[in-house]
Every structure is written in structure tokens, then in C-alpha cells.
Amino acid sequence: MHASKQQLAILSLAIVLIGMFVMPKCQLVLATHQSLSTSSSSSSSSSSSSSSSSSSCEFPAIFNFGDSNSDTGGRAAAFGQIGPPHGETFFHAPAGRYSDGRHVIDFIAESFGVPYLSAYLDSVGSNFSHGANFATAGSTIRPQNTTSYSPFSLKIQYNQFRDFQQYSQVFRHKDEVFKKLLPKAKYFSKALYTFDIGQNDLTGSFSPNMSPEQIKATMSDILDQIKTYIKSIYDLGARYFWIHNTGPLGCLPYVLNGLSLNATQVDQTGCGISLNELAQYFNFGLKKVVVQLREDMPLAAVTYVDVYSIKYDLISQANKYGFIDPLIACCGQGGKYNYDSHKGCGARYMDHGKEILVGSCKDPRVKINWDGAHYTDAANKWVFGRLENGLYSDPPIQLRMACYKQ
Ligand SMILES: *[C@@H]1O[C@H](CO)[C@@H](O)[C@H](O)[C@H]1NC(C)=O
Ligand SMILES: *[C@@H]1O[C@H](CO)[C@@H](O)[C@H](O)[C@H]1NC(C)=O
Ligand SMILES: *[C@@H]1O[C@H](CO)[C@@H](O)[C@H](O)[C@H]1NC(C)=O
């Protein structure tokens, strides 16, 4: 990696905006127990263990933990709203997401007939009856003490979840009005728990002059901490886990812009090799963590999802899939990647006495990257299509079967 520590820190700031998930199908019954029983309707790839069922899971709620790849309003609630043109394609207004539309987590919610998740931090207009989102843009697995990232590390998100679980029940019993805004107690053991976090740890914790030993030690600390907090959530009664690995960071316009790599430092797609290697190193470790967690959490079904491969496939074969310019941000301005950290998506500046808004491209529906760090609604929808079918999951089960242990 050839960026200076400072460069990477700057990069990480921008990534403060990273988030996740996507698309609908069946599932309208919200409140029933996932039975491990019989009576299948739809077929699926899952030929699960003991019980014979292949009926879809019925998750009555979703609890999500992560960074901007899956933030649905947490950072906006804490630090100020995200302005236009964010949200323009799908919500037709800013919606607390660093995207022109939905994240993968939104498509996941749609697919189970669950409303889009309200951010735990958002005190206005929120409805947590079918889940809550603890993700905030910029979040890391490890508590941050060296950068100005989000303070809402995974440990804080865990604490918030624990409080939410406890106090939601206190208030449900206090007043009728809360019964329509907070989840039933039994939902906590029937919900899907989703995770997409780690990207900001990578951009924030590593520098080119670290020794291999330092890299190894840092990585193992990051992985130990994600393992600890997932296990802690299990200890509070969670049973169904859906864990995304991290994406190809080296393909993000803001990363490429910050590093100014030469021809030997990028692959045939144009992505930065060293950052993608770092992401894959993390993913390799995360997969081992998941194997360990399956032992430590005997009552849980834990699915690891290779989001890296899905996104890399999309970026490296963009044209084949109906997209263009995979490394060029849709919303931005300047440079080879249409990205400038001083004139980011939505920024306003004066030019010859006239106010300019850094706006979006002509057709975000054919673009993959939205603002240099995050994906478009169209790309997230495509990613969800791949992610739900089980081909990139370990065990290889569809999203709608994620309640079955292999
Ligand atoms: C910051 O965090 C790192 C990793 O958790 C730790 O090694 C380091 O001592 C901390 N630094 C300060 C100033 O607390
Ligand atoms: C919260 O959302 C649920 C599910 O969409 C709905 O049934 C409930 O009425 C909502 N609560 C309020 C107070 O609107
Ligand atoms: C690319 O950059 C690296 C690191 O600065 C350097 O070692 C290498 O010689 C450069 N390669 C070319 C072809 O310029």
C-alpha cells in the first residue's frame, strides 16, 4: 500500500459514509414463528439437516449493525441530515442514506415484507415494531481513538441494542401507544441479525509502513472484537445471523483518487491491488471467525456472505450487466474518477459569484458508484439479486432460508 497514513486517514473520513442490503419477493406474514416444521412450498437449494422443511423463514424483525453501507439514518440523526441529491432516484428526497436510493439492507427488508428499518438514533418518526438499525456511517468494529470517524463502534452498537431490547419491553408495558412502535419480546429470538462492518477499520488502521507482524496483530484484534460482539448479541437471545464480508475497497473512486496509483499498482479492472488484498485478508479472517462462532453459538444459524465477490464481479464486468464507468462516481466533480473530497456529492460552493451544487450524473440507473464511496440504488439492487440466491453464501443457502442450520 503506497498511501501515507495521512492519505488513508483522509480516505477513511470520506468512507464515513459506507452501508448495505436489497429486493422483494414473498413473505407477508410477519408475526409467526419460523417453524422448523414441514410443509414446503417453494423449492430451494437448502437440503437442511435434521428437519425436512424447505418453507421460507418468516423473520418478524431485522436488527442491523454496520457502517454507511447499511446506515438508514443513524449518522444523519446524530450529526445532521444528508442533503440532496442523495435519495433522488428512489425516495425522491434525502433519506438518511449515502446513496441515490436504497441500500442492500433495504432490499433485504423488502424481501421479508418488513418495513425499512428506522435508525435507532433517530427520535423523529421512527417505528421499531419490526426491527431497528444500529448502523451509522463511519462506524468501525474497534473503538476509534485516532480519527474523527463515527463514535458508534460495534461495541456501542451492541450497547444500544442491549438497551433497546430491555427498554422497548418496559415501554410496551407502560403505554398502549408504544405497542405499535416497539417490537414484541418474542421477536428478538426470531429476528434476522445482519452485519456489514469492517471497511472503516481497514482504511483507518493500516498504513504502508506497518510490518507484517503489526498488520497481523491489528487484523487479529479487529477480528477478535467482531467475534466478541456477535457472540454477545447471541447471548442476549439472537439466533439467526447474516454476516456480510467487506467489499473491494480498492475499486472505490475516493480511494483511487486519494492514492494516485501507477499502472503496476492497479489490476486489469483499474482497482488498487493492495487495498483489495487487505480487504480479502480481512474476509479470509472473518470467514474463520464465522466457523468459530458456529461452535460458540450452538443454537444459531450463521451465514457468511461473500459480498466482495459479488461487487467485484459487477465492477469488473459492468458493461455485461448493463452498467457503465464502474470506477467513476455518478455524483461528484473533478478528476479522473469524478471525485474531489472538497467538492463531494451534495456540496455547495461559489464560482464567480454563483452557487454551484455538486449534483448527480444523467442516469444513476446505469452507474455503479454513487458518490465515490457508496453504491447506487441500481447497483445495490443488483448486488441483492446475487446475494439472496445463496451462490455466494456459506453455507450455500438462500436468504429466505437463513433460519435453517446446516
Ligand atoms: C488506540 O487504539 C489502539 C487499538 O485499539 C491502541 O493500540 C492504542 O493504544 C490506542 N491509543 C490511544 C492513544 O488510546
Ligand atoms: C409501525 O409499523 C407497523 C408495521 O408497518 C404498523 O403496523 C404500525 O401501525 C406502525 N405504528 C404506528 C404507530 O404507526
Ligand atoms: C509505481 O509506484 C511504486 C511505489 O511508489 C514504485 O515502486 C514503482 O516503481 C512504480 N512503478 C512504475 C512503473 O512507475
GROMACS .gro file of C-alpha atoms and ligand atoms in nm:
model
  448
    1MET     CA    1   0.000   0.000   0.000
    2HIS     CA    2   0.154   0.326  -0.100
    3ALA     CA    3  -0.062   0.586   0.058
    4SER     CA    4   0.067   0.767   0.357
    5LYS     CA    5  -0.109   0.718   0.687
    6GLN     CA    6  -0.250   1.063   0.642
    7GLN     CA    7  -0.384   0.986   0.299
    8LEU     CA    8  -0.555   0.679   0.429
    9ALA     CA    9  -0.698   0.873   0.719
   10ILE     CA   10  -0.840   1.123   0.475
   11LEU     CA   11  -0.981   0.838   0.272
   12SER     CA   12  -1.139   0.696   0.578
   13LEU     CA   13  -1.313   1.018   0.654
   14ALA     CA   14  -1.492   1.001   0.327
   15ILE     CA   15  -1.576   0.642   0.385
   16VAL     CA   16  -1.751   0.760   0.690
   17LEU     CA   17  -2.038   0.705   0.466
   18ILE     CA   18  -2.036   0.339   0.389
   19GLY     CA   19  -2.351   0.096   0.402
   20MET     CA   20  -2.561  -0.242   0.273
   21PHE     CA   21  -2.862  -0.486   0.158
   22VAL     CA   22  -3.176  -0.543  -0.107
   23MET     CA   23  -3.526  -0.689  -0.305
   24PRO     CA   24  -3.865  -0.821  -0.251
   25LYS     CA   25  -4.042  -1.143  -0.301
   26CYS     CA   26  -4.260  -1.341  -0.075
   27GLN     CA   27  -4.321  -1.316   0.292
   28LEU     CA   28  -4.603  -1.107   0.415
   29VAL     CA   29  -4.678  -1.283   0.735
   30LEU     CA   30  -4.473  -1.103   0.989
   31ALA     CA   31  -4.552  -1.233   1.325
   32THR     CA   32  -4.537  -1.607   1.311
   33HIS     CA   33  -4.274  -1.833   1.445
   34GLN     CA   34  -4.027  -1.975   1.200
   35SER     CA   35  -4.122  -2.332   1.231
   36LEU     CA   36  -3.865  -2.589   1.155
   37SER     CA   37  -4.157  -2.796   1.053
   38THR     CA   38  -4.265  -2.950   0.733
   39SER     CA   39  -4.493  -2.843   0.454
   40SER     CA   40  -4.279  -2.691   0.192
   41SER     CA   41  -4.399  -2.494  -0.096
   42SER     CA   42  -4.110  -2.342  -0.271
   43SER     CA   43  -3.807  -2.538  -0.357
   44SER     CA   44  -3.463  -2.422  -0.264
   45SER     CA   45  -3.104  -2.518  -0.260
   46SER     CA   46  -3.119  -2.593   0.107
   47SER     CA   47  -3.132  -2.956   0.188
   48SER     CA   48  -3.100  -2.889   0.551
   49SER     CA   49  -3.019  -3.114   0.834
   50SER     CA   50  -3.245  -3.285   1.080
   51SER     CA   51  -3.577  -3.138   0.992
   52SER     CA   52  -3.702  -3.166   0.642
   53SER     CA   53  -3.860  -2.832   0.582
   54SER     CA   54  -3.795  -2.604   0.296
   55SER     CA   55  -4.051  -2.340   0.367
   56SER     CA   56  -3.922  -1.986   0.378
   57CYS     CA   57  -3.819  -1.831   0.703
   58GLU     CA   58  -4.054  -1.575   0.850
   59PHE     CA   59  -3.843  -1.315   1.020
   60PRO     CA   60  -4.076  -1.077   1.204
   61ALA     CA   61  -3.795  -0.826   1.258
   62ILE     CA   62  -3.446  -0.735   1.145
   63PHE     CA   63  -3.170  -0.588   1.360
   64ASN     CA   64  -2.879  -0.448   1.166
   65PHE     CA   65  -2.526  -0.348   1.271
   66GLY     CA   66  -2.281  -0.171   1.043
   67ASP     CA   67  -2.141   0.139   0.875
   68SER     CA   68  -2.263   0.363   0.594
   69ASN     CA   69  -2.318   0.064   0.366
   70SER     CA   70  -2.630  -0.005   0.571
   71ASP     CA   71  -2.700   0.320   0.754
   72THR     CA   72  -3.064   0.421   0.710
   73GLY     CA   73  -3.043   0.745   0.905
   74GLY     CA   74  -2.825   0.698   1.212
   75ARG     CA   75  -2.545   0.931   1.121
   76ALA     CA   76  -2.789   1.187   0.985
   77ALA     CA   77  -2.978   1.180   1.316
   78ALA     CA   78  -2.661   1.226   1.518
   79PHE     CA   79  -2.468   1.474   1.307
   80GLY     CA   80  -2.712   1.643   1.071
   81GLN     CA   81  -2.919   1.549   0.772
   82ILE     CA   82  -2.769   1.443   0.442
   83GLY     CA   83  -2.873   1.686   0.170
   84PRO     CA   84  -2.974   1.649  -0.193
   85PRO     CA   85  -2.918   1.492  -0.439
   86HIS     CA   86  -2.892   1.193  -0.204
   87GLY     CA   87  -3.210   0.988  -0.220
   88GLU     CA   88  -3.321   1.135  -0.552
   89THR     CA   89  -3.376   0.817  -0.752
   90PHE     CA   90  -3.588   0.613  -0.516
   91PHE     CA   91  -3.707   0.825  -0.224
   92HIS     CA   92  -3.721   1.147  -0.430
   93ALA     CA   93  -3.574   1.327  -0.130
   94PRO     CA   94  -3.281   1.277   0.106
   95ALA     CA   95  -3.349   0.971   0.323
   96GLY     CA   96  -3.059   0.947   0.564
   97ARG     CA   97  -2.869   0.725   0.324
   98TYR     CA   98  -2.550   0.795   0.132
   99SER     CA   99  -2.699   0.678  -0.194
  100ASP     CA  100  -2.948   0.791  -0.454
  101GLY     CA  101  -3.181   0.524  -0.317
  102ARG     CA  102  -3.183   0.202  -0.124
  103HIS     CA  103  -2.907   0.008   0.044
  104VAL     CA  104  -2.883  -0.369   0.037
  105ILE     CA  105  -3.041  -0.378   0.387
  106ASP     CA  106  -3.348  -0.206   0.242
  107PHE     CA  107  -3.385  -0.477  -0.022
  108ILE     CA  108  -3.344  -0.741   0.247
  109ALA     CA  109  -3.624  -0.579   0.449
  110GLU     CA  110  -3.845  -0.560   0.139
  111SER     CA  111  -3.785  -0.928   0.069
  112PHE     CA  112  -3.926  -1.026   0.408
  113GLY     CA  113  -4.213  -0.779   0.397
  114VAL     CA  114  -4.058  -0.588   0.684
  115PRO     CA  115  -4.072  -0.204   0.673
  116TYR     CA  116  -3.745  -0.022   0.607
  117LEU     CA  117  -3.552  -0.011   0.929
  118SER     CA  118  -3.565   0.302   1.139
  119ALA     CA  119  -3.232   0.414   1.277
  120TYR     CA  120  -3.205   0.355   1.649
  121LEU     CA  121  -3.063   0.706   1.689
  122ASP     CA  122  -3.349   0.873   1.507
  123SER     CA  123  -3.600   1.009   1.754
  124VAL     CA  124  -3.838   1.159   1.498
  125GLY     CA  125  -4.091   0.950   1.310
  126SER     CA  126  -3.929   0.617   1.390
  127ASN     CA  127  -4.118   0.290   1.410
  128PHE     CA  128  -3.928  -0.003   1.556
  129SER     CA  129  -4.209  -0.255   1.557
  130HIS     CA  130  -4.021  -0.478   1.312
  131GLY     CA  131  -3.663  -0.403   1.394
  132ALA     CA  132  -3.403  -0.134   1.435
  133ASN     CA  133  -3.087  -0.026   1.263
  134PHE     CA  134  -2.778   0.042   1.473
  135ALA     CA  135  -2.551   0.107   1.174
  136THR     CA  136  -2.403   0.451   1.131
  137ALA     CA  137  -2.184   0.586   0.858
  138GLY     CA  138  -1.819   0.582   0.952
  139SER     CA  139  -1.854   0.314   1.214
  140THR     CA  140  -1.575   0.072   1.287
  141ILE     CA  141  -1.555  -0.259   1.466
  142ARG     CA  142  -1.292  -0.123   1.705
  143PRO     CA  143  -1.350   0.189   1.911
  144GLN     CA  144  -1.183   0.473   1.725
  145ASN     CA  145  -0.927   0.682   1.902
  146THR     CA  146  -0.714   0.804   1.619
  147THR     CA  147  -0.951   0.950   1.364
  148SER     CA  148  -1.266   1.152   1.351
  149TYR     CA  149  -1.476   0.860   1.240
  150SER     CA  150  -1.812   0.778   1.385
  151PRO     CA  151  -1.804   0.720   1.760
  152PHE     CA  152  -2.062   0.443   1.716
  153SER     CA  153  -1.829   0.145   1.701
  154LEU     CA  154  -1.965  -0.207   1.717
  155LYS     CA  155  -1.933  -0.209   2.094
  156ILE     CA  156  -2.155   0.099   2.117
  157GLN     CA  157  -2.399  -0.053   1.870
  158TYR     CA  158  -2.410  -0.363   2.089
  159ASN     CA  159  -2.478  -0.149   2.399
  160GLN     CA  160  -2.754   0.032   2.216
  161PHE     CA  161  -2.910  -0.296   2.110
  162ARG     CA  162  -2.898  -0.432   2.465
  163ASP     CA  163  -3.070  -0.120   2.598
  164PHE     CA  164  -3.321  -0.126   2.316
  165GLN     CA  165  -3.413  -0.487   2.390
  166GLN     CA  166  -3.467  -0.410   2.756
  167TYR     CA  167  -3.638  -0.071   2.742
  168SER     CA  168  -3.860  -0.150   2.446
  169GLN     CA  169  -4.032  -0.405   2.668
  170VAL     CA  170  -4.057  -0.170   2.964
  171PHE     CA  171  -4.234   0.085   2.745
  172ARG     CA  172  -4.457  -0.168   2.570
  173HIS     CA  173  -4.599  -0.245   2.912
  174LYS     CA  174  -4.626   0.116   3.016
  175ASP     CA  175  -4.844   0.258   2.746
  176GLU     CA  176  -5.060   0.135   2.457
  177VAL     CA  177  -4.906   0.384   2.219
  178PHE     CA  178  -4.571   0.204   2.235
  179LYS     CA  179  -4.721  -0.131   2.143
  180LYS     CA  180  -4.746  -0.006   1.786
  181LEU     CA  181  -4.394   0.130   1.779
  182LEU     CA  182  -4.180  -0.130   1.954
  183PRO     CA  183  -4.119  -0.500   1.886
  184LYS     CA  184  -4.281  -0.782   2.076
  185ALA     CA  185  -4.047  -0.960   2.317
  186LYS     CA  186  -4.062  -1.281   2.116
  187TYR     CA  187  -3.935  -1.109   1.802
  188PHE     CA  188  -3.584  -1.087   1.942
  189SER     CA  189  -3.525  -1.459   1.914
  190LYS     CA  190  -3.699  -1.485   1.577
  191ALA     CA  191  -3.539  -1.188   1.405
  192LEU     CA  192  -3.266  -1.184   1.144
  193TYR     CA  193  -2.945  -1.019   1.269
  194THR     CA  194  -2.743  -0.866   0.989
  195PHE     CA  195  -2.386  -0.732   0.994
  196ASP     CA  196  -2.182  -0.529   0.746
  197ILE     CA  197  -1.888  -0.367   0.917
  198GLY     CA  198  -1.510  -0.361   0.893
  199GLN     CA  199  -1.439  -0.143   0.593
  200ASN     CA  200  -1.355   0.162   0.802
  201ASP     CA  201  -1.129  -0.039   1.030
  202LEU     CA  202  -0.928  -0.132   0.723
  203THR     CA  203  -0.898   0.217   0.583
  204GLY     CA  204  -0.833   0.364   0.927
  205SER     CA  205  -0.600   0.117   1.094
  206PHE     CA  206  -0.347   0.021   0.831
  207SER     CA  207  -0.061   0.212   0.679
  208PRO     CA  208   0.202   0.121   0.422
  209ASN     CA  209   0.490   0.127   0.667
  210MET     CA  210   0.349  -0.134   0.904
  211SER     CA  211   0.546  -0.452   0.941
  212PRO     CA  212   0.376  -0.784   0.857
  213GLU     CA  213   0.366  -0.855   1.231
  214GLN     CA  214   0.188  -0.529   1.303
  215ILE     CA  215  -0.060  -0.594   1.026
  216LYS     CA  216  -0.131  -0.940   1.162
  217ALA     CA  217  -0.175  -0.817   1.518
  218THR     CA  218  -0.406  -0.535   1.416
  219MET     CA  219  -0.613  -0.765   1.198
  220SER     CA  220  -0.649  -1.023   1.470
  221ASP     CA  221  -0.762  -0.756   1.718
  222ILE     CA  222  -1.027  -0.634   1.472
  223LEU     CA  223  -1.149  -0.990   1.412
  224ASP     CA  224  -1.149  -1.075   1.784
  225GLN     CA  225  -1.370  -0.777   1.852
  226ILE     CA  226  -1.630  -0.859   1.588
  227LYS     CA  227  -1.641  -1.213   1.721
  228THR     CA  228  -1.689  -1.087   2.077
  229TYR     CA  229  -1.983  -0.862   1.994
  230ILE     CA  230  -2.163  -1.109   1.770
  231LYS     CA  231  -2.135  -1.366   2.048
  232SER     CA  232  -2.264  -1.108   2.299
  233ILE     CA  233  -2.569  -1.049   2.079
  234TYR     CA  234  -2.626  -1.424   2.067
  235ASP     CA  235  -2.605  -1.430   2.446
  236LEU     CA  236  -2.897  -1.185   2.451
  237GLY     CA  237  -3.107  -1.435   2.254
  238ALA     CA  238  -3.034  -1.371   1.886
  239ARG     CA  239  -3.036  -1.687   1.674
  240TYR     CA  240  -3.022  -1.604   1.303
  241PHE     CA  241  -2.713  -1.429   1.174
  242TRP     CA  242  -2.640  -1.300   0.824
  243ILE     CA  243  -2.286  -1.164   0.801
  244HIS     CA  244  -2.153  -0.974   0.501
  245ASN     CA  245  -1.784  -0.964   0.430
  246THR     CA  246  -1.627  -0.639   0.315
  247GLY     CA  247  -1.624  -0.517  -0.044
  248PRO     CA  248  -1.341  -0.436  -0.287
  249LEU     CA  249  -1.224  -0.111  -0.127
  250GLY     CA  250  -0.957  -0.068  -0.391
  251CYS     CA  251  -1.227  -0.011  -0.656
  252LEU     CA  252  -1.387   0.289  -0.485
  253PRO     CA  253  -1.333   0.621  -0.665
  254TYR     CA  254  -1.246   0.806  -0.343
  255VAL     CA  255  -0.981   0.550  -0.262
  256LEU     CA  256  -0.838   0.559  -0.614
  257ASN     CA  257  -0.842   0.936  -0.613
  258GLY     CA  258  -0.661   0.955  -0.280
  259LEU     CA  259  -0.390   0.707  -0.364
  260SER     CA  260  -0.293   0.811  -0.719
  261LEU     CA  261  -0.163   0.469  -0.808
  262ASN     CA  262   0.057   0.388  -1.107
  263ALA     CA  263  -0.001   0.115  -1.363
  264THR     CA  264   0.172  -0.159  -1.164
  265GLN     CA  265  -0.041  -0.089  -0.860
  266VAL     CA  266  -0.379  -0.145  -1.021
  267ASP     CA  267  -0.532  -0.461  -1.164
  268GLN     CA  268  -0.685  -0.507  -1.507
  269THR     CA  269  -1.012  -0.356  -1.384
  270GLY     CA  270  -0.829  -0.047  -1.259
  271CYS     CA  271  -0.873  -0.124  -0.889
  272GLY     CA  272  -0.600  -0.070  -0.631
  273ILE     CA  273  -0.436  -0.405  -0.568
  274SER     CA  274  -0.304  -0.353  -0.216
  275LEU     CA  275  -0.635  -0.232  -0.068
  276ASN     CA  276  -0.824  -0.515  -0.232
  277GLU     CA  277  -0.570  -0.756  -0.087
  278LEU     CA  278  -0.623  -0.602   0.255
  279ALA     CA  279  -1.000  -0.647   0.216
  280GLN     CA  280  -0.952  -1.010   0.116
  281TYR     CA  281  -0.720  -1.069   0.408
  282PHE     CA  282  -0.991  -0.939   0.640
  283ASN     CA  283  -1.253  -1.153   0.467
  284PHE     CA  284  -1.041  -1.465   0.500
  285GLY     CA  285  -1.016  -1.398   0.874
  286LEU     CA  286  -1.386  -1.317   0.903
  287LYS     CA  287  -1.474  -1.649   0.747
  288LYS     CA  288  -1.266  -1.824   1.012
  289VAL     CA  289  -1.440  -1.619   1.280
  290VAL     CA  290  -1.774  -1.743   1.146
  291VAL     CA  291  -1.657  -2.104   1.170
  292GLN     CA  292  -1.556  -2.041   1.531
  293LEU     CA  293  -1.886  -1.866   1.605
  294ARG     CA  294  -2.081  -2.167   1.483
  295GLU     CA  295  -1.908  -2.366   1.756
  296ASP     CA  296  -1.952  -2.098   2.020
  297MET     CA  297  -2.318  -2.040   1.932
  298PRO     CA  298  -2.463  -2.391   1.902
  299LEU     CA  299  -2.824  -2.273   1.874
  300ALA     CA  300  -2.756  -2.025   1.595
  301ALA     CA  301  -2.774  -2.039   1.217
  302VAL     CA  302  -2.487  -1.828   1.087
  303THR     CA  303  -2.448  -1.738   0.720
  304TYR     CA  304  -2.135  -1.574   0.579
  305VAL     CA  305  -2.195  -1.380   0.258
  306ASP     CA  306  -1.923  -1.304   0.007
  307VAL     CA  307  -2.024  -0.951  -0.088
  308TYR     CA  308  -1.668  -0.886  -0.208
  309SER     CA  309  -1.702  -1.130  -0.496
  310ILE     CA  310  -2.046  -1.005  -0.593
  311LYS     CA  311  -1.929  -0.644  -0.607
  312TYR     CA  312  -1.602  -0.726  -0.781
  313ASP     CA  313  -1.789  -0.925  -1.045
  314LEU     CA  314  -2.022  -0.631  -1.101
  315ILE     CA  315  -1.741  -0.377  -1.127
  316SER     CA  316  -1.512  -0.588  -1.343
  317GLN     CA  317  -1.789  -0.679  -1.588
  318ALA     CA  318  -2.002  -0.369  -1.563
  319ASN     CA  319  -2.090  -0.347  -1.932
  320LYS     CA  320  -2.206  -0.705  -1.947
  321TYR     CA  321  -2.452  -0.628  -1.668
  322GLY     CA  322  -2.583  -0.307  -1.822
  323PHE     CA  323  -2.374  -0.056  -1.628
  324ILE     CA  324  -2.110   0.194  -1.743
  325ASP     CA  325  -1.793   0.352  -1.600
  326PRO     CA  326  -1.771   0.140  -1.285
  327LEU     CA  327  -1.487   0.342  -1.131
  328ILE     CA  328  -1.638   0.685  -1.192
  329ALA     CA  329  -1.870   0.836  -0.934
  330CYS     CA  330  -2.213   0.946  -1.052
  331CYS     CA  331  -2.248   1.232  -0.808
  332GLY     CA  332  -1.930   1.433  -0.776
  333GLN     CA  333  -1.698   1.659  -0.958
  334GLY     CA  334  -1.349   1.662  -1.094
  335GLY     CA  335  -1.055   1.439  -1.168
  336LYS     CA  336  -1.027   1.104  -1.332
  337TYR     CA  337  -1.290   0.948  -1.105
  338ASN     CA  338  -1.535   1.239  -1.082
  339TYR     CA  339  -1.439   1.267  -0.719
  340ASP     CA  340  -1.292   1.554  -0.519
  341SER     CA  341  -1.307   1.542  -0.140
  342HIS     CA  342  -1.351   1.922  -0.126
  343LYS     CA  343  -1.640   1.912  -0.371
  344GLY     CA  344  -1.818   1.595  -0.270
  345CYS     CA  345  -2.168   1.490  -0.370
  346GLY     CA  346  -2.417   1.748  -0.244
  347ALA     CA  347  -2.156   2.012  -0.160
  348ARG     CA  348  -2.228   2.374  -0.249
  349TYR     CA  349  -1.961   2.624  -0.345
  350MET     CA  350  -1.933   2.967  -0.505
  351ASP     CA  351  -1.799   3.007  -0.854
  352HIS     CA  352  -1.782   3.360  -0.997
  353GLY     CA  353  -2.047   3.473  -0.755
  354LYS     CA  354  -2.279   3.188  -0.842
  355GLU     CA  355  -2.367   2.899  -0.612
  356ILE     CA  356  -2.295   2.557  -0.758
  357LEU     CA  357  -2.439   2.233  -0.619
  358VAL     CA  358  -2.231   1.923  -0.682
  359GLY     CA  359  -2.501   1.711  -0.841
  360SER     CA  360  -2.552   1.374  -0.995
  361CYS     CA  361  -2.496   1.226  -1.338
  362LYS     CA  362  -2.754   1.199  -1.612
  363ASP     CA  363  -2.864   0.845  -1.539
  364PRO     CA  364  -2.778   0.696  -1.199
  365ARG     CA  365  -2.957   0.376  -1.306
  366VAL     CA  366  -2.662   0.274  -1.523
  367LYS     CA  367  -2.398   0.374  -1.273
  368ILE     CA  368  -2.248   0.157  -1.001
  369ASN     CA  369  -2.082   0.412  -0.780
  370TRP     CA  370  -2.289   0.695  -0.640
  371ASP     CA  371  -2.067   0.945  -0.457
  372GLY     CA  372  -1.718   0.799  -0.468
  373ALA     CA  373  -1.763   0.579  -0.163
  374HIS     CA  374  -2.110   0.426  -0.191
  375TYR     CA  375  -2.317   0.231  -0.437
  376THR     CA  376  -2.620   0.344  -0.634
  377ASP     CA  377  -2.973   0.214  -0.584
  378ALA     CA  378  -2.934   0.022  -0.912
  379ALA     CA  379  -2.606  -0.138  -0.807
  380ASN     CA  380  -2.739  -0.230  -0.464
  381LYS     CA  381  -3.042  -0.389  -0.624
  382TRP     CA  382  -2.814  -0.592  -0.849
  383VAL     CA  383  -2.597  -0.693  -0.554
  384PHE     CA  384  -2.905  -0.802  -0.362
  385GLY     CA  385  -3.017  -1.018  -0.654
  386ARG     CA  386  -2.691  -1.210  -0.631
  387LEU     CA  387  -2.677  -1.215  -0.256
  388GLU     CA  388  -3.022  -1.359  -0.195
  389ASN     CA  389  -2.980  -1.666  -0.414
  390GLY     CA  390  -2.725  -1.842  -0.197
  391LEU     CA  391  -2.450  -1.886  -0.454
  392TYR     CA  392  -2.223  -1.653  -0.259
  393SER     CA  393  -2.318  -1.777   0.086
  394ASP     CA  394  -2.154  -2.018   0.323
  395PRO     CA  395  -2.344  -2.239   0.381
  396PRO     CA  396  -2.491  -2.204   0.030
  397ILE     CA  397  -2.843  -2.119   0.134
  398GLN     CA  398  -3.079  -1.856   0.007
  399LEU     CA  399  -3.152  -1.551   0.219
  400ARG     CA  400  -3.509  -1.670   0.275
  401MET     CA  401  -3.371  -1.994   0.424
  402ALA     CA  402  -3.130  -1.822   0.661
  403CYS     CA  403  -3.314  -1.954   0.968
  404TYR     CA  404  -3.206  -2.310   0.898
  405LYS     CA  405  -2.893  -2.453   1.048
  406GLN     CA  406  -2.680  -2.656   0.810
  407LIG     C1  407  -0.583   0.343   2.018
  407LIG     O1  408  -0.633   0.215   1.988
  407LIG     C2  409  -0.533   0.122   1.956
  407LIG     C3  410  -0.601  -0.005   1.911
  407LIG     O2  411  -0.717  -0.036   1.986
  407LIG     C4  412  -0.443   0.101   2.080
  407LIG     O3  413  -0.342   0.008   2.049
  407LIG     C5  414  -0.381   0.235   2.116
  407LIG     O4  415  -0.304   0.221   2.233
  407LIG     C6  416  -0.490   0.341   2.137
  407LIG     N1  417  -0.429   0.471   2.154
  407LIG     C7  418  -0.469   0.556   2.248
  407LIG     C8  419  -0.400   0.688   2.248
  407LIG     O5  420  -0.556   0.530   2.329
  408LIG     C1  421  -4.550   0.079   1.288
  408LIG     O1  422  -4.534  -0.006   1.177
  408LIG     C2  423  -4.618  -0.120   1.180
  408LIG     C3  424  -4.580  -0.208   1.062
  408LIG     O2  425  -4.580  -0.139   0.944
  408LIG     C4  426  -4.764  -0.077   1.177
  408LIG     O3  427  -4.848  -0.188   1.184
  408LIG     C5  428  -4.790   0.016   1.296
  408LIG     O4  429  -4.921   0.066   1.290
  408LIG     C6  430  -4.691   0.132   1.294
  408LIG     N1  431  -4.712   0.210   1.414
  408LIG     C7  432  -4.762   0.332   1.411
  408LIG     C8  433  -4.783   0.399   1.543
  408LIG     O5  434  -4.793   0.388   1.307
  409LIG     C1  435   0.484   0.253  -0.905
  409LIG     O1  436   0.494   0.307  -0.775
  409LIG     C2  437   0.571   0.229  -0.686
  409LIG     C3  438   0.562   0.291  -0.547
  409LIG     O2  439   0.580   0.428  -0.549
  409LIG     C4  440   0.714   0.221  -0.736
  409LIG     O3  441   0.793   0.139  -0.650
  409LIG     C5  442   0.715   0.162  -0.876
  409LIG     O4  443   0.845   0.167  -0.930
  409LIG     C6  444   0.622   0.242  -0.968
  409LIG     N1  445   0.612   0.172  -1.096
  409LIG     C7  446   0.613   0.240  -1.212
  409LIG     C8  447   0.603   0.157  -1.337
  409LIG     O5  448   0.618   0.361  -1.217
   0.00000   0.00000   0.00000
